[in-house]
Coordinates of N, CA and C in Angstrom, one line a residue:
Chain A
X1 N -23.9 1.2 -7.9 CA -23.0 1.0 -6.8 C -23.1 2.1 -5.8
X2 N -23.4 1.7 -4.5 CA -23.7 2.7 -3.5 C -22.4 3.4 -3.1
X3 N -22.5 4.8 -2.9 CA -21.3 5.5 -2.5 C -21.0 5.4 -1.0
X4 N -21.9 4.7 -0.3 CA -21.7 4.6 1.2 C -21.7 3.1 1.6
X5 N -20.8 2.8 2.5 CA -20.7 1.5 3.1 C -20.8 1.6 4.6
X6 N -21.8 1.1 5.2 CA -22.0 1.0 6.7 C -21.7 -0.4 7.1
X7 N -20.8 -0.5 8.1 CA -20.5 -1.8 8.7 C -21.0 -1.9 10.1
X8 N -22.0 -2.6 10.4 CA -22.5 -2.8 11.7 C -22.0 -4.0 12.4
X9 N -21.6 -3.9 13.6 CA -21.2 -5.1 14.3 C -22.3 -5.4 15.3
X10 N -22.7 -6.7 15.4 CA -23.8 -7.0 16.2 C -23.5 -8.2 17.1
X11 N -24.2 -8.2 18.2 CA -24.0 -9.3 19.2 C -24.8 -10.5 18.8
X12 N -24.8 -11.5 19.7 CA -25.6 -12.8 19.4 C -27.1 -12.5 19.3
X13 N -27.6 -11.4 19.8 CA -29.0 -11.1 19.7 C -29.3 -10.1 18.6
X14 N -28.3 -9.9 17.7 CA -28.4 -9.0 16.6 C -28.6 -7.6 17.0
X15 N -28.1 -7.2 18.2 CA -28.1 -5.9 18.6 C -26.7 -5.2 18.4
X16 N -26.7 -3.9 18.2 CA -25.4 -3.2 17.9 C -24.4 -3.5 19.0
X17 N -23.2 -3.8 18.6 CA -22.2 -4.2 19.6 C -21.0 -3.3 19.6
X18 N -21.0 -2.3 20.5 CA -19.8 -1.5 20.6 C -18.6 -2.4 21.0
X19 N -18.8 -3.4 21.8 CA -17.7 -4.2 22.2 C -17.2 -5.0 21.1
X20 N -18.0 -5.4 20.2 CA -17.6 -6.1 19.0 C -16.7 -5.2 18.1
X21 N -17.1 -4.0 18.0 CA -16.3 -3.0 17.2 C -15.0 -2.8 17.8
X22 N -15.0 -2.7 19.2 CA -13.8 -2.5 19.9 C -12.8 -3.6 19.7
X23 N -13.3 -4.9 19.7 CA -12.5 -6.0 19.6 C -12.0 -6.2 18.2
X24 N -12.8 -6.0 17.2 CA -12.4 -6.3 15.8 C -11.8 -5.1 15.1
X25 N -12.3 -3.9 15.5 CA -11.8 -2.8 14.7 C -12.5 -2.6 13.4
X26 N -12.3 -1.5 12.7 CA -12.9 -1.3 11.4 C -12.3 -2.1 10.3
X27 N -12.8 -3.3 10.2 CA -12.2 -4.3 9.2 C -13.1 -4.3 8.0
X28 N -12.5 -4.7 6.8 CA -13.3 -4.7 5.6 C -12.7 -5.8 4.7
X29 N -13.5 -6.5 4.0 CA -13.0 -7.5 3.0 C -12.5 -6.8 1.8
X30 N -11.3 -7.3 1.3 CA -10.7 -6.7 0.1 C -10.2 -7.8 -0.8
X31 N -9.9 -7.4 -2.0 CA -9.1 -8.2 -2.9 C -7.9 -7.4 -3.3
X32 N -6.8 -8.0 -3.4 CA -5.6 -7.3 -3.9 C -5.3 -7.9 -5.3
X33 N -5.3 -7.0 -6.3 CA -5.1 -7.4 -7.7 C -3.8 -6.8 -8.3
X34 N -3.3 -7.3 -9.3 CA -2.3 -6.6 -10.0 C -2.9 -5.5 -10.8
X35 N -2.2 -4.4 -11.0 CA -2.7 -3.2 -11.7 C -3.0 -3.6 -13.2
X36 N -3.9 -2.9 -13.8 CA -4.3 -3.2 -15.1 C -3.2 -3.1 -16.1
X37 N -2.3 -2.1 -15.9 CA -1.2 -1.9 -16.8 C -0.3 -3.2 -16.9
X38 N -0.1 -3.8 -15.7 CA 0.8 -5.0 -15.6 C 0.0 -6.2 -16.2
X39 N -1.3 -6.3 -15.9 CA -2.1 -7.4 -16.5 C -2.0 -7.3 -18.0
X40 N -2.0 -6.2 -18.6 CA -2.0 -6.0 -20.1 C -0.6 -6.5 -20.6
X41 N 0.4 -6.2 -19.9 CA 1.8 -6.6 -20.3 C 1.8 -8.2 -20.2
X42 N 1.3 -8.7 -19.2 CA 1.4 -10.2 -19.0 C 0.6 -10.9 -20.2
X43 N -0.6 -10.3 -20.4 CA -1.4 -10.9 -21.5 C -0.8 -10.8 -22.8
X44 N -0.1 -9.6 -23.1 CA 0.6 -9.5 -24.4 C 1.7 -10.5 -24.5
X45 N 2.3 -10.8 -23.4 CA 3.4 -11.7 -23.4 C 3.0 -13.2 -23.3
X46 N 1.7 -13.4 -23.3 CA 1.1 -14.7 -23.2 C 1.3 -15.4 -21.9
X47 N 1.5 -14.6 -20.9 CA 1.6 -15.1 -19.5 C 0.3 -15.0 -18.8
X48 N 0.1 -16.0 -17.8 CA -1.2 -15.9 -17.1 C -1.2 -14.7 -16.1
X49 N -2.4 -14.2 -16.0 CA -2.6 -13.1 -15.0 C -2.9 -13.7 -13.6
X50 N -2.1 -13.5 -12.6 CA -2.4 -14.1 -11.3 C -3.8 -13.7 -10.8
X51 N -4.4 -14.7 -10.2 CA -5.8 -14.5 -9.6 C -5.6 -13.6 -8.4
X52 N -6.6 -12.7 -8.1 CA -6.6 -11.8 -7.0 C -6.4 -12.6 -5.7
X53 N -5.9 -11.9 -4.7 CA -5.8 -12.5 -3.3 C -6.8 -11.8 -2.4
X54 N -7.7 -12.5 -1.8 CA -8.7 -11.9 -0.9 C -8.4 -12.1 0.5
X55 N -8.9 -11.1 1.3 CA -8.6 -11.2 2.8 C -9.2 -10.0 3.5
X56 N -8.8 -9.9 4.7 CA -9.3 -8.9 5.6 C -8.3 -7.7 5.8
X57 N -8.8 -6.5 5.6 CA -8.0 -5.3 5.9 C -8.5 -4.6 7.1
X58 N -7.6 -4.0 7.8 CA -7.9 -3.1 8.9 C -7.8 -1.7 8.5
X59 N -8.8 -0.9 8.6 CA -8.7 0.6 8.3 C -7.8 1.2 9.5
X60 N -6.8 1.8 9.1 CA -5.8 2.3 10.1 C -5.5 3.8 9.8
X61 N -6.1 4.7 10.5 CA -5.9 6.1 10.3 C -4.5 6.5 10.7
X62 N -3.8 5.7 11.5 CA -2.5 6.0 11.9 C -1.4 5.7 10.9
X63 N -1.8 5.0 9.9 CA -0.8 4.6 8.8 C -0.8 5.7 7.7
X64 N 0.4 6.2 7.5 CA 0.4 7.3 6.4 C 0.2 6.7 5.0
X65 N 0.6 5.4 4.9 CA 0.5 4.7 3.6 C -0.1 3.3 3.8
X66 N -0.9 2.9 2.8 CA -1.4 1.6 2.9 C -0.3 0.5 2.8
X67 N -0.4 -0.5 3.6 CA 0.5 -1.6 3.5 C -0.2 -3.0 3.4
X68 N 0.5 -3.9 2.7 CA 0.0 -5.2 2.4 C 1.0 -6.2 2.8
X69 N 0.5 -7.3 3.3 CA 1.4 -8.5 3.6 C 2.3 -8.8 2.4
X70 N 3.6 -8.7 2.6 CA 4.4 -8.8 1.4 C 4.4 -10.1 0.6
X71 N 4.3 -11.2 1.3 CA 4.1 -12.5 0.6 C 2.9 -12.5 -0.4
X72 N 1.9 -11.8 -0.1 CA 0.8 -11.7 -1.0 C 1.1 -10.9 -2.2
X73 N 1.8 -9.9 -2.1 CA 2.3 -9.1 -3.2 C 3.2 -9.9 -4.1
X74 N 4.1 -10.6 -3.5 CA 5.0 -11.4 -4.3 C 4.3 -12.6 -4.9
X75 N 3.3 -13.1 -4.2 CA 2.5 -14.2 -4.8 C 1.7 -13.8 -6.0
X76 N 1.5 -12.5 -6.2 CA 0.9 -11.9 -7.4 C 1.9 -11.6 -8.5
X77 N 3.1 -12.0 -8.2 CA 4.2 -11.7 -9.2 C 4.5 -10.3 -9.4
X78 N 4.2 -9.5 -8.4 CA 4.5 -8.0 -8.4 C 5.9 -7.8 -8.0
X79 N 6.5 -6.8 -8.7 CA 7.9 -6.4 -8.4 C 7.9 -5.0 -7.8
X80 N 8.9 -4.8 -6.9 CA 9.0 -3.5 -6.3 C 9.3 -2.4 -7.3
X81 N 8.8 -1.2 -7.0 CA 9.0 -0.1 -7.8 C 9.5 1.1 -6.9
X82 N 9.9 0.8 -5.7 CA 10.4 1.8 -4.8 C 10.8 1.3 -3.5
X83 N 11.4 2.1 -2.7 CA 11.8 1.8 -1.4 C 11.3 2.9 -0.5
X84 N 10.7 2.5 0.6 CA 10.2 3.5 1.6 C 10.9 3.4 2.9
X85 N 11.4 4.5 3.5 CA 11.9 4.4 4.8 C 10.8 4.5 5.8
X86 N 10.7 3.5 6.7 CA 9.6 3.4 7.7 C 10.2 3.5 9.1
X87 N 9.5 4.3 9.9 CA 9.9 4.4 11.3 C 9.6 3.2 12.1
X88 N 10.6 2.8 12.9 CA 10.3 1.6 13.8 C 10.9 2.0 15.2
X89 N 10.6 1.2 16.2 CA 11.2 1.5 17.5 C 12.7 1.5 17.5
X90 N 13.3 0.7 16.6 CA 14.7 0.6 16.6 C 15.4 1.5 15.5
X91 N 14.6 2.5 15.0 CA 15.1 3.4 14.0 C 14.5 3.1 12.6
X92 N 15.0 3.7 11.6 CA 14.4 3.6 10.3 C 14.8 2.2 9.6
X93 N 13.8 1.7 8.9 CA 13.9 0.4 8.2 C 13.4 0.7 6.8
X94 N 14.1 0.1 5.8 CA 13.7 0.3 4.4 C 12.8 -0.9 4.0
X95 N 11.7 -0.5 3.4 CA 10.7 -1.5 2.9 C 10.5 -1.4 1.5
X96 N 10.1 -2.5 0.8 CA 9.8 -2.4 -0.6 C 8.4 -1.8 -0.8
X97 N 8.3 -1.0 -2.0 CA 7.1 -0.4 -2.4 C 6.6 -1.1 -3.6
X98 N 5.3 -1.4 -3.7 CA 4.8 -2.1 -4.9 C 3.6 -1.3 -5.4
X99 N 3.3 -1.6 -6.7 CA 2.0 -1.1 -7.2 C 0.9 -2.2 -6.9
X100 N -0.3 -1.8 -6.7 CA -1.4 -2.7 -6.5 C -2.7 -2.1 -6.7
X101 N -3.7 -2.9 -7.0 CA -5.1 -2.5 -7.1 C -5.8 -3.1 -5.9
X102 N -6.6 -2.4 -5.2 CA -7.4 -2.9 -4.1 C -8.9 -2.7 -4.4
X103 N -9.6 -3.8 -4.3 CA -11.0 -3.8 -4.4 C -11.7 -4.0 -3.1
X104 N -12.5 -3.0 -2.7 CA -13.3 -3.1 -1.5 C -14.5 -4.0 -1.8
X105 N -14.6 -5.2 -1.3 CA -15.5 -6.2 -1.8 C -17.0 -5.8 -1.5
X106 N -17.3 -5.3 -0.3 CA -18.7 -5.0 0.0 C -19.4 -4.1 -1.1
X107 N -18.6 -3.1 -1.6 CA -19.2 -2.2 -2.5 C -18.7 -2.3 -3.9
X108 N -17.6 -3.1 -4.1 CA -17.0 -3.2 -5.4 C -16.1 -2.0 -5.7
X109 N -15.8 -1.1 -4.8 CA -15.0 0.1 -5.1 C -13.6 -0.4 -5.5
X110 N -13.1 0.2 -6.5 CA -11.7 -0.2 -6.9 C -10.8 1.0 -6.8
X111 N -9.6 0.8 -6.2 CA -8.7 1.8 -6.1 C -7.3 1.3 -6.6
X112 N -6.8 2.1 -7.6 CA -5.5 1.8 -8.1 C -4.4 2.5 -7.4
X113 N -3.4 1.8 -6.9 CA -2.4 2.5 -6.1 C -1.0 2.1 -6.7
X114 N -0.3 3.1 -7.0 CA 1.1 2.8 -7.4 C 2.1 2.8 -6.3
X115 N 1.5 2.8 -5.0 CA 2.4 2.8 -3.9 C 1.8 2.2 -2.7
X116 N 2.1 0.9 -2.5 CA 1.7 0.3 -1.2 C 3.0 -0.3 -0.7
X117 N 3.1 -0.4 0.6 CA 4.3 -0.9 1.3 C 4.2 -2.3 1.6
X118 N 5.2 -3.1 1.3 CA 5.2 -4.5 1.6 C 5.7 -4.7 3.1
X119 N 4.8 -5.3 3.9 CA 5.2 -5.5 5.3 C 4.9 -6.9 5.7
X120 N 5.4 -7.2 6.9 CA 5.1 -8.6 7.5 C 4.0 -8.5 8.4
X121 N 2.8 -9.1 8.0 CA 1.7 -9.1 8.9 C 1.4 -10.5 9.4
X122 N 2.4 -11.3 9.4 CA 2.3 -12.7 9.9 C 1.8 -12.7 11.3
X123 N 0.8 -13.5 11.6 CA 0.4 -13.6 13.0 C -0.6 -12.5 13.4
X124 N -0.8 -11.5 12.6 CA -1.7 -10.4 12.9 C -3.1 -10.9 12.6
X125 N -4.0 -10.9 13.6 CA -5.3 -11.4 13.4 C -6.3 -10.4 13.9
X126 N -7.5 -10.5 13.4 CA -8.6 -9.7 13.8 C -9.5 -10.6 14.7
X127 N -10.0 -10.0 15.7 CA -10.8 -10.8 16.7 C -12.2 -10.9 16.3
X128 N -12.4 -11.6 15.2 CA -13.8 -12.0 14.8 C -14.0 -13.5 15.2
X129 N -15.1 -14.0 14.9 CA -15.4 -15.4 15.3 C -15.7 -16.2 14.1
X130 N -14.8 -17.0 13.6 CA -13.4 -17.3 14.2 C -12.5 -16.1 13.9
X131 N -11.3 -16.0 14.6 CA -10.3 -15.0 14.2 C -9.8 -15.2 12.8
X132 N -9.5 -14.1 12.2 CA -9.1 -14.1 10.8 C -7.8 -13.3 10.6
X133 N -6.9 -13.8 9.7 CA -5.6 -13.0 9.5 C -5.9 -11.7 8.8
X134 N -5.1 -10.7 9.1 CA -5.2 -9.4 8.4 C -4.1 -9.4 7.3
X135 N -4.5 -9.0 6.1 CA -3.6 -9.0 5.0 C -3.2 -7.6 4.6
X136 N -3.9 -6.6 5.1 CA -3.6 -5.2 4.7 C -4.0 -4.2 5.8
X137 N -3.3 -3.1 5.9 CA -3.7 -2.0 6.7 C -4.0 -0.8 5.7
X138 N -5.2 -0.3 5.7 CA -5.6 0.7 4.8 C -5.3 2.1 5.4
X139 N -4.3 2.7 4.8 CA -3.8 4.0 5.4 C -4.3 5.2 4.7
X140 N -3.7 6.3 5.1 CA -4.3 7.6 4.7 C -4.2 7.9 3.2
X141 N -3.3 7.2 2.5 CA -3.2 7.5 1.1 C -4.4 6.9 0.4
X142 N -5.1 6.0 1.0 CA -6.4 5.5 0.5 C -7.5 6.4 1.1
X143 N -7.5 6.6 2.4 CA -8.5 7.3 3.1 C -8.7 8.7 2.6
X144 N -7.7 9.3 2.0 CA -7.9 10.7 1.5 C -9.0 10.7 0.4
X145 N -9.4 9.6 -0.1 CA -10.4 9.6 -1.1 C -11.8 9.3 -0.5
X146 N -11.9 9.1 0.8 CA -13.2 8.7 1.4 C -13.5 9.6 2.6
X147 N -14.7 9.5 3.0 CA -15.1 10.0 4.3 C -15.3 8.8 5.2
X148 N -14.6 8.8 6.4 CA -14.6 7.6 7.3 C -15.1 8.1 8.6
X149 N -16.2 7.4 9.1 CA -16.8 7.8 10.4 C -16.8 6.6 11.3
X150 N -16.3 6.7 12.5 CA -16.2 5.6 13.4 C -17.2 5.9 14.5
X151 N -18.2 5.1 14.7 CA -19.2 5.4 15.7 C -19.1 4.3 16.8
X152 N -18.3 4.6 17.8 CA -18.1 3.7 18.9 C -19.3 3.3 19.6
X153 N -20.1 4.2 20.2 CA -21.3 3.8 20.9 C -22.3 3.1 20.1
X154 N -22.4 3.4 18.8 CA -23.3 2.7 17.9 C -22.8 1.4 17.4
X155 N -21.6 1.1 17.6 CA -21.0 -0.2 17.1 C -21.0 -0.3 15.6
X156 N -20.7 0.8 14.9 CA -20.6 0.7 13.4 C -19.7 1.7 12.9
X157 N -19.2 1.5 11.7 CA -18.4 2.6 11.0 C -18.9 2.7 9.6
X158 N -18.5 3.8 9.0 CA -19.0 4.2 7.7 C -17.9 4.6 6.8
X159 N -17.9 4.2 5.6 CA -16.9 4.6 4.6 C -17.7 5.1 3.4
X160 N -17.4 6.3 2.9 CA -18.2 6.9 1.8 C -17.3 7.5 0.8
X161 N -17.7 7.4 -0.4 CA -16.9 8.0 -1.5 C -17.5 9.4 -1.8
Chain B
X1 N 12.0 -12.2 6.9 CA 11.6 -10.9 6.3 C 12.2 -10.9 4.8
X2 N 11.4 -10.5 3.9 CA 11.8 -10.4 2.5 C 12.8 -9.3 2.4
X3 N 14.0 -9.6 1.7 CA 15.0 -8.5 1.6 C 14.5 -7.4 0.8
X4 N 15.1 -6.2 1.0 CA 14.8 -5.0 0.2 C 15.4 -5.2 -1.1
X5 N 14.7 -5.0 -2.2 CA 15.2 -5.0 -3.5 C 15.7 -3.6 -3.9
X6 N 16.1 -3.5 -5.1 CA 16.5 -2.1 -5.7 C 17.6 -1.5 -5.0
X7 N 18.5 -2.2 -4.3 CA 19.6 -1.6 -3.7 C 20.6 -0.9 -4.6
X8 N 20.8 -1.6 -5.8 CA 21.7 -1.0 -6.8 C 21.1 0.3 -7.3
X9 N 19.8 0.3 -7.6 CA 19.2 1.5 -8.1 C 19.2 2.6 -7.0
X10 N 19.0 2.3 -5.8 CA 19.0 3.3 -4.7 C 20.4 3.9 -4.6
X11 N 21.4 3.0 -4.6 CA 22.8 3.5 -4.5 C 23.1 4.5 -5.7
X12 N 22.6 4.1 -6.9 CA 22.8 5.0 -8.0 C 22.2 6.3 -7.8
X13 N 21.0 6.3 -7.3 CA 20.2 7.5 -7.1 C 21.0 8.4 -6.0
X14 N 21.4 7.8 -5.0 CA 22.1 8.6 -3.9 C 23.4 9.2 -4.5
X15 N 24.1 8.5 -5.3 CA 25.4 9.0 -5.9 C 25.1 10.2 -6.7
X16 N 24.0 10.3 -7.4 CA 23.7 11.3 -8.3 C 22.7 12.4 -7.8
X17 N 22.3 12.2 -6.6 CA 21.2 13.0 -6.0 C 21.6 14.5 -6.0
X18 N 22.8 14.8 -5.6 CA 23.2 16.2 -5.5 C 23.1 16.9 -6.8
X19 N 23.6 16.3 -7.9 CA 23.5 16.9 -9.2 C 22.0 16.9 -9.7
X20 N 21.3 15.9 -9.4 CA 19.9 15.8 -9.9 C 19.0 16.9 -9.2
X21 N 19.4 17.2 -8.0 CA 18.6 18.3 -7.3 C 18.7 19.6 -8.0
X22 N 19.8 19.8 -8.7 CA 19.9 21.0 -9.5 C 19.1 21.0 -10.8
X23 N 18.9 19.9 -11.3 CA 18.2 19.8 -12.6 C 16.8 19.2 -12.6
X24 N 16.6 18.4 -11.6 CA 15.3 17.6 -11.6 C 14.6 17.7 -10.2
X25 N 14.8 18.7 -9.5 CA 14.2 18.8 -8.2 C 12.7 18.6 -8.2
X26 N 12.2 17.8 -7.3 CA 10.7 17.5 -7.2 C 10.2 16.6 -8.4
X27 N 11.0 16.2 -9.3 CA 10.6 15.3 -10.3 C 10.8 13.9 -9.8
X28 N 10.2 12.9 -10.5 CA 10.3 11.5 -10.2 C 11.2 10.9 -11.2
X29 N 12.3 10.3 -10.6 CA 13.3 9.7 -11.4 C 13.0 8.2 -11.6
X30 N 13.1 7.7 -12.8 CA 12.8 6.3 -13.2 C 14.2 5.7 -13.4
X31 N 14.5 4.7 -12.6 CA 15.9 4.1 -12.7 C 15.8 2.6 -12.8
X32 N 16.7 2.1 -13.6 CA 16.8 0.6 -13.7 C 18.3 0.3 -13.7
X33 N 18.8 -0.5 -12.8 CA 20.2 -0.7 -12.7 C 20.9 0.5 -12.3
X34 N 21.8 0.9 -13.2 CA 22.5 2.2 -13.1 C 22.2 3.1 -14.2
X35 N 21.0 3.1 -14.7 CA 20.5 4.0 -15.8 C 19.4 4.8 -15.3
X36 N 19.5 6.1 -15.6 CA 18.3 7.0 -15.4 C 17.5 6.9 -16.7
X37 N 16.3 6.4 -16.7 CA 15.5 6.2 -17.9 C 14.7 7.5 -18.2
X38 N 14.5 8.3 -17.2 CA 13.8 9.6 -17.4 C 13.3 10.2 -16.1
X39 N 12.9 11.4 -16.2 CA 12.3 12.1 -15.1 C 10.9 12.5 -15.4
X40 N 10.0 12.5 -14.5 CA 8.6 12.7 -14.7 C 8.0 13.6 -13.7
X41 N 6.9 14.2 -14.0 CA 6.2 15.2 -13.1 C 5.5 14.4 -12.0
X42 N 4.9 13.3 -12.3 CA 4.2 12.5 -11.3 C 4.7 11.1 -11.2
X43 N 4.4 10.5 -10.0 CA 4.8 9.1 -9.8 C 4.0 8.2 -10.8
X44 N 2.8 8.5 -11.1 CA 2.0 7.7 -12.0 C 2.6 7.7 -13.4
X45 N 3.0 8.9 -13.9 CA 3.7 9.0 -15.2 C 4.9 8.1 -15.2
X46 N 5.7 8.2 -14.2 CA 7.0 7.4 -14.1 C 6.6 5.9 -14.1
X47 N 5.6 5.5 -13.3 CA 5.2 4.1 -13.3 C 4.8 3.6 -14.6
X48 N 3.9 4.4 -15.3 CA 3.5 3.9 -16.6 C 4.6 3.9 -17.6
X49 N 5.5 4.8 -17.5 CA 6.7 4.8 -18.4 C 7.5 3.5 -18.1
X50 N 7.7 3.2 -16.9 CA 8.5 2.1 -16.5 C 7.8 0.8 -17.0
X51 N 6.5 0.7 -16.9 CA 5.9 -0.5 -17.4 C 6.0 -0.6 -18.9
X52 N 5.8 0.5 -19.6 CA 5.9 0.5 -21.1 C 7.3 0.0 -21.5
X53 N 8.3 0.5 -20.8 CA 9.7 0.3 -21.3 C 10.2 -1.1 -20.8
X54 N 9.9 -1.4 -19.5 CA 10.5 -2.6 -18.9 C 9.5 -3.8 -18.7
X55 N 8.3 -3.5 -18.8 CA 7.3 -4.6 -18.5 C 7.2 -4.8 -17.0
X56 N 6.9 -6.1 -16.6 CA 6.7 -6.4 -15.2 C 8.1 -6.8 -14.6
X57 N 8.9 -5.8 -14.4 CA 10.2 -5.9 -13.8 C 10.3 -5.0 -12.6
X58 N 11.2 -5.2 -11.7 CA 11.5 -4.3 -10.7 C 12.2 -3.1 -11.2
X59 N 11.8 -1.9 -10.8 CA 12.5 -0.7 -11.2 C 12.3 0.3 -10.1
X60 N 13.1 1.4 -10.0 CA 13.0 2.3 -8.9 C 12.4 3.6 -9.4
X61 N 11.4 4.1 -8.7 CA 10.9 5.4 -8.9 C 11.2 6.2 -7.7
X62 N 11.9 7.3 -7.8 CA 12.3 8.0 -6.6 C 12.2 9.5 -6.8
X63 N 11.5 10.2 -5.9 CA 11.3 11.6 -6.0 C 12.7 12.3 -5.7
X64 N 13.0 13.3 -6.5 CA 14.3 14.0 -6.3 C 14.0 15.1 -5.3
X65 N 14.2 14.8 -4.0 CA 14.0 15.8 -3.0 C 15.2 15.8 -2.0
X66 N 15.3 16.7 -1.1 CA 16.4 16.8 -0.2 C 16.3 15.6 0.8
X67 N 15.1 15.3 1.2 CA 14.9 14.3 2.3 C 13.7 13.4 2.0
X68 N 13.8 12.2 2.2 CA 12.7 11.2 2.0 C 11.7 11.4 3.1
X69 N 10.4 11.3 2.7 CA 9.4 11.3 3.7 C 9.2 9.9 4.3
X70 N 9.3 9.9 5.7 CA 9.2 8.6 6.4 C 7.8 8.2 6.5
X71 N 7.6 6.9 6.2 CA 6.3 6.3 6.3 C 6.0 5.9 7.8
X72 N 4.9 6.3 8.2 CA 4.5 6.0 9.6 C 3.5 4.9 9.7
X73 N 3.9 3.8 10.4 CA 3.0 2.7 10.6 C 3.0 2.3 12.1
X74 N 2.5 3.2 13.0 CA 2.6 3.0 14.4 C 2.0 1.7 14.9
X75 N 0.9 1.2 14.3 CA 0.3 0.0 14.8 C 1.2 -1.2 14.7
X76 N 2.1 -1.2 13.6 CA 3.0 -2.2 13.5 C 4.3 -1.9 14.3
X77 N 4.7 -0.7 14.3 CA 5.9 -0.3 15.0 C 5.8 -0.7 16.5
X78 N 4.6 -0.4 17.1 CA 4.3 -0.6 18.5 C 3.6 -1.9 18.8
X79 N 3.3 -2.7 17.8 CA 2.6 -4.0 18.1 C 1.3 -3.8 18.7
X80 N 0.4 -3.0 18.1 CA -0.8 -2.6 18.8 C -2.1 -3.3 18.2
X81 N -1.9 -4.1 17.2 CA -3.1 -4.7 16.5 C -3.9 -5.6 17.5
X82 N -3.2 -6.4 18.3 CA -3.9 -7.3 19.2 C -3.4 -7.2 20.6
X83 N -3.6 -6.1 21.2 CA -3.2 -5.9 22.6 C -4.2 -6.5 23.5
X84 N -3.9 -7.4 24.4 CA -4.9 -7.9 25.4 C -5.5 -6.8 26.2
X85 N -6.8 -7.0 26.5 CA -7.4 -5.9 27.2 C -7.1 -6.0 28.7
X86 N -6.8 -7.1 29.2 CA -6.5 -7.3 30.7 C -5.2 -6.7 31.0

């Protein structure tokens, strides 16, 4: 498994596309899974383990914590394990905190998190062709494990372990 | 919007916070309903204890500190994911 993932955005002529990177942003395919500890509990109880949910995540250096579209977390039968105060334009809002495992699909990197924030990402899309819904924002509690390089003129970004 | 869960647990935590700051400062409290199930050095320890004891249920893990750290999500707060360029 390579410790480096480079994501190049290209135009119709297969040339580097800074404009494409500007439009789409640093997006990556992920799977959201239930943590192994919970999967073991379900298996012991004879209950089915929910299948992972796949989708597009946006790497967001402005987010202090990774957040995931809350209906996806609830669709995995995950239960809250905390409450996080989040800043909004209208003041502080309490949001549910969940455990989750995230797999970065291009490289198969797996990250177990006991703290992701459930948020509403309805209608949030990434400007790919065709446009795709965003299911997660990868924040700094994940990024602290990686080196992230954004090359605007080159139209690519790099994530390295 | 999905309602916030764990309100009972959070209220229990707030009622006991002043006392717990004296005994469990910077520890992670594991709470279910109105019961303190234990305090732990790390969030992960508290999480694993919660799963062992309660299984796949909702429970609250809260750090015993003076003030909660606010989560910052400016791209959502300010609606910046898909801003038109024009």
